[in-house]
Amino acid sequence: SSGINAEYGVSGMVLTALSFVIAAIVQTQIEARLDTYNTIHSTNYTFNELHLEANEFLRENQVHRLALIPQIFVLTCGEIMCSITGLEFAYAYAPVSMKSVCQSLLLLSNSVGNFLVIIFKKATSNYVEMFIMWAGLQMVGVVLIVVICLVMQGPLEEFKAAAAASASRKYATKMTGKENHDSDEKS
């Protein structure tokens, strides 16, 4: 192939953002059912109170679990596309001695992302706002990745070509030396 398929990774990031939008839509349906329940029954439940006790609303107004399948499917597809692009980068461009370091940096970036979730979760207690915030942050990441790819694609391709040429020369030298050694033994 001719380098990293950046479109694949960017598409994965867009799918991930879309999964958060789907989650916000499902959450909006849940909250709309709560508003309707509060109006009909003259109650004033908030979404967070519903988790504290089993109540009539939970029995009457559940959103089916299958409503989450589209979000899970889209998120999984996005994650696969992002992970494959990261792995491809590590294996296509890193020298042999640095492949494991690149893999560890990929995992470190995942852990930093998880840490940011903890920090940003404190920004809002409204789930719909939180899902839209995650989608927005993901799209900011998409813009950054596109800019980085536009700037770095050419230099990385040159580096990869130079590394491949160097490896070919080493292999040819090694094989030529072995042939000379074999012909010395025959004489």
Short mmCIF file of C-alpha atoms in Angstrom, two decimals:
data_model
loop_
_atom_site.label_atom_id
_atom_site.label_comp_id
_atom_site.label_asym_id
_atom_site.label_seq_id
_atom_site.Cartn_x
_atom_site.Cartn_y
_atom_site.Cartn_z
CA SER A 1 0.00 0.00 0.00
CA SER A 2 1.07 3.58 -0.40
CA GLY A 3 1.19 4.59 3.22
CA ILE A 4 -1.24 5.10 6.00
CA ASN A 5 -4.88 5.09 5.04
CA ALA A 6 -5.63 8.22 7.05
CA GLU A 7 -9.15 8.38 5.68
CA TYR A 8 -9.84 5.09 7.44
CA GLY A 9 -8.81 6.50 10.83
CA VAL A 10 -10.62 9.79 10.28
CA SER A 11 -13.75 7.86 9.25
CA GLY A 12 -13.45 5.87 12.47
CA MET A 13 -13.25 9.06 14.50
CA VAL A 14 -16.34 10.45 12.74
CA LEU A 15 -18.21 7.20 13.46
CA THR A 16 -17.20 7.47 17.10
CA ALA A 17 -18.60 11.01 17.24
CA LEU A 18 -21.78 9.74 15.55
CA SER A 19 -22.15 7.09 18.27
CA PHE A 20 -22.22 9.87 20.88
CA VAL A 21 -24.92 11.67 18.90
CA ILE A 22 -26.95 8.44 18.83
CA ALA A 23 -26.48 8.15 22.61
CA ALA A 24 -27.75 11.73 22.99
CA ILE A 25 -30.84 10.88 20.92
CA VAL A 26 -31.61 7.82 23.06
CA GLN A 27 -31.05 9.88 26.21
CA THR A 28 -33.41 12.57 24.89
CA GLN A 29 -36.10 9.90 24.46
CA ILE A 30 -35.55 8.69 28.02
CA GLU A 31 -35.79 12.23 29.40
CA ALA A 32 -38.90 12.98 27.29
CA ARG A 33 -40.59 9.94 28.82
CA LEU A 34 -39.64 11.23 32.26
CA ASP A 35 -41.14 14.64 31.52
CA THR A 36 -44.36 13.01 30.32
CA TYR A 37 -44.48 10.81 33.42
CA ASN A 38 -43.94 13.81 35.70
CA THR A 39 -46.73 15.72 33.96
CA ILE A 40 -49.25 12.86 34.09
CA HIS A 41 -48.51 11.82 37.68
CA SER A 42 -47.80 15.29 39.13
CA THR A 43 -44.34 14.21 40.26
CA ASN A 44 -41.03 15.94 39.96
CA TYR A 45 -38.50 13.18 39.39
CA THR A 46 -35.15 14.05 37.88
CA PHE A 47 -33.19 11.57 35.82
CA ASN A 48 -30.54 11.16 38.53
CA GLU A 49 -33.17 10.34 41.20
CA LEU A 50 -34.42 7.40 39.17
CA HIS A 51 -31.21 5.50 39.81
CA LEU A 52 -31.61 5.78 43.56
CA GLU A 53 -34.82 3.83 43.94
CA ALA A 54 -36.98 1.39 42.05
CA ASN A 55 -40.12 3.27 41.19
CA GLU A 56 -43.21 3.19 39.04
CA PHE A 57 -41.61 5.22 36.26
CA LEU A 58 -38.88 2.65 35.74
CA ARG A 59 -41.43 -0.13 35.41
CA GLU A 60 -43.73 1.78 33.01
CA ASN A 61 -41.35 3.78 30.81
CA GLN A 62 -38.25 1.81 30.10
CA VAL A 63 -36.45 2.33 26.81
CA HIS A 64 -35.64 -1.12 25.51
CA ARG A 65 -32.02 -2.27 25.69
CA LEU A 66 -32.00 -2.88 21.95
CA ALA A 67 -32.17 0.90 21.49
CA LEU A 68 -28.48 0.89 22.40
CA ILE A 69 -27.45 -1.55 19.65
CA PRO A 70 -27.01 1.13 16.92
CA GLN A 71 -24.77 3.16 19.22
CA ILE A 72 -22.70 0.14 20.21
CA PHE A 73 -22.37 -1.02 16.59
CA VAL A 74 -21.30 2.42 15.30
CA LEU A 75 -18.89 2.92 18.23
CA THR A 76 -17.32 -0.51 17.67
CA CYS A 77 -16.86 0.12 13.94
CA GLY A 78 -15.27 3.50 14.69
CA GLU A 79 -12.94 2.03 17.30
CA ILE A 80 -11.82 -0.73 14.96
CA MET A 81 -11.06 1.77 12.21
CA CYS A 82 -9.07 4.01 14.59
CA SER A 83 -7.14 1.12 16.12
CA ILE A 84 -6.16 -0.36 12.76
CA THR A 85 -4.83 3.00 11.59
CA GLY A 86 -2.74 3.37 14.76
CA LEU A 87 -1.35 -0.15 14.40
CA GLU A 88 -0.62 0.44 10.72
CA PHE A 89 1.29 3.60 11.58
CA ALA A 90 3.39 1.82 14.19
CA TYR A 91 4.28 -1.05 11.90
CA ALA A 92 4.70 0.88 8.64
CA TYR A 93 6.85 3.77 9.82
CA ALA A 94 8.58 2.79 13.03
CA PRO A 95 12.03 1.22 12.89
CA VAL A 96 12.13 -2.34 14.19
CA SER A 97 13.67 -1.20 17.46
CA MET A 98 10.84 1.32 18.02
CA LYS A 99 7.74 -0.72 17.13
CA SER A 100 6.99 -1.66 20.75
CA VAL A 101 7.55 1.96 21.83
CA CYS A 102 5.00 3.11 19.22
CA GLN A 103 2.55 0.49 20.48
CA SER A 104 3.01 1.66 24.05
CA LEU A 105 2.46 5.28 22.99
CA LEU A 106 -0.77 4.21 21.29
CA LEU A 107 -1.94 2.59 24.53
CA LEU A 108 -0.76 5.62 26.52
CA SER A 109 -2.90 7.87 24.34
CA ASN A 110 -5.89 5.64 25.17
CA SER A 111 -5.20 5.97 28.88
CA VAL A 112 -4.84 9.77 28.59
CA GLY A 113 -8.22 9.79 26.82
CA ASN A 114 -9.75 7.80 29.67
CA PHE A 115 -8.29 10.27 32.16
CA LEU A 116 -9.81 13.16 30.19
CA VAL A 117 -13.20 11.43 30.44
CA ILE A 118 -12.90 11.59 34.23
CA ILE A 119 -12.03 15.28 34.12
CA PHE A 120 -14.65 16.35 31.55
CA LYS A 121 -17.42 14.29 33.16
CA LYS A 122 -17.41 16.82 35.97
CA ALA A 123 -18.24 19.59 33.45
CA THR A 124 -21.93 18.67 33.28
CA SER A 125 -24.42 16.35 34.93
CA ASN A 126 -26.80 16.53 31.96
CA TYR A 127 -26.23 13.38 29.92
CA VAL A 128 -27.40 14.84 26.61
CA GLU A 129 -25.00 17.78 26.98
CA MET A 130 -22.22 15.37 27.95
CA PHE A 131 -22.75 13.17 24.86
CA ILE A 132 -22.83 16.23 22.59
CA MET A 133 -19.65 17.48 24.30
CA TRP A 134 -17.92 14.13 23.58
CA ALA A 135 -19.04 14.27 19.95
CA GLY A 136 -17.73 17.85 19.66
CA LEU A 137 -14.38 16.95 21.22
CA GLN A 138 -14.11 13.99 18.87
CA MET A 139 -14.72 16.26 15.87
CA VAL A 140 -12.02 18.65 17.14
CA GLY A 141 -9.74 15.60 17.16
CA VAL A 142 -10.78 14.84 13.58
CA VAL A 143 -9.74 18.33 12.48
CA LEU A 144 -6.39 17.99 14.28
CA ILE A 145 -5.71 14.59 12.73
CA VAL A 146 -6.55 15.86 9.24
CA VAL A 147 -4.16 18.80 9.67
CA ILE A 148 -1.40 16.54 11.04
CA CYS A 149 -1.88 14.07 8.17
CA LEU A 150 -1.74 16.82 5.55
CA VAL A 151 1.50 18.15 7.03
CA MET A 152 3.19 14.82 7.80
CA GLN A 153 2.11 12.44 5.01
CA GLY A 154 4.84 13.51 2.55
CA PRO A 155 7.76 13.43 5.01
CA LEU A 156 6.60 10.07 6.40
CA GLU A 157 6.41 8.56 2.90
CA GLU A 158 9.96 9.81 2.17
CA PHE A 159 11.17 8.34 5.46
CA LYS A 160 9.50 5.01 4.72
CA ALA A 161 11.00 4.86 1.21
CA ALA A 162 14.49 5.67 2.56
CA ALA A 163 14.14 3.03 5.29
CA ALA A 164 13.01 0.42 2.76
CA ALA A 165 15.93 1.26 0.44
CA SER A 166 18.36 1.00 3.35
CA ALA A 167 16.91 -2.37 4.40
CA SER A 168 17.17 -3.62 0.81
CA ARG A 169 20.83 -2.56 0.61
CA LYS A 170 21.59 -4.29 3.93
CA TYR A 171 19.88 -7.46 2.76
CA ALA A 172 21.70 -7.38 -0.60
CA THR A 173 25.04 -6.82 1.13
CA LYS A 174 24.35 -9.64 3.54
CA MET A 175 23.38 -12.01 0.73
CA THR A 176 26.39 -10.99 -1.41
CA GLY A 177 28.70 -11.57 1.54
CA LYS A 178 27.17 -14.99 2.12
CA GLU A 179 27.61 -15.92 -1.57
CA ASN A 180 31.26 -14.86 -1.43
CA HIS A 181 31.72 -16.89 1.75
CA ASP A 182 30.14 -19.95 0.08
CA SER A 183 32.36 -19.65 -3.00
CA ASP A 184 35.46 -19.33 -0.74
CA GLU A 185 34.55 -22.60 0.98
CA LYS A 186 34.20 -24.43 -2.39
CA SER A 187 37.68 -23.42 -3.56
#
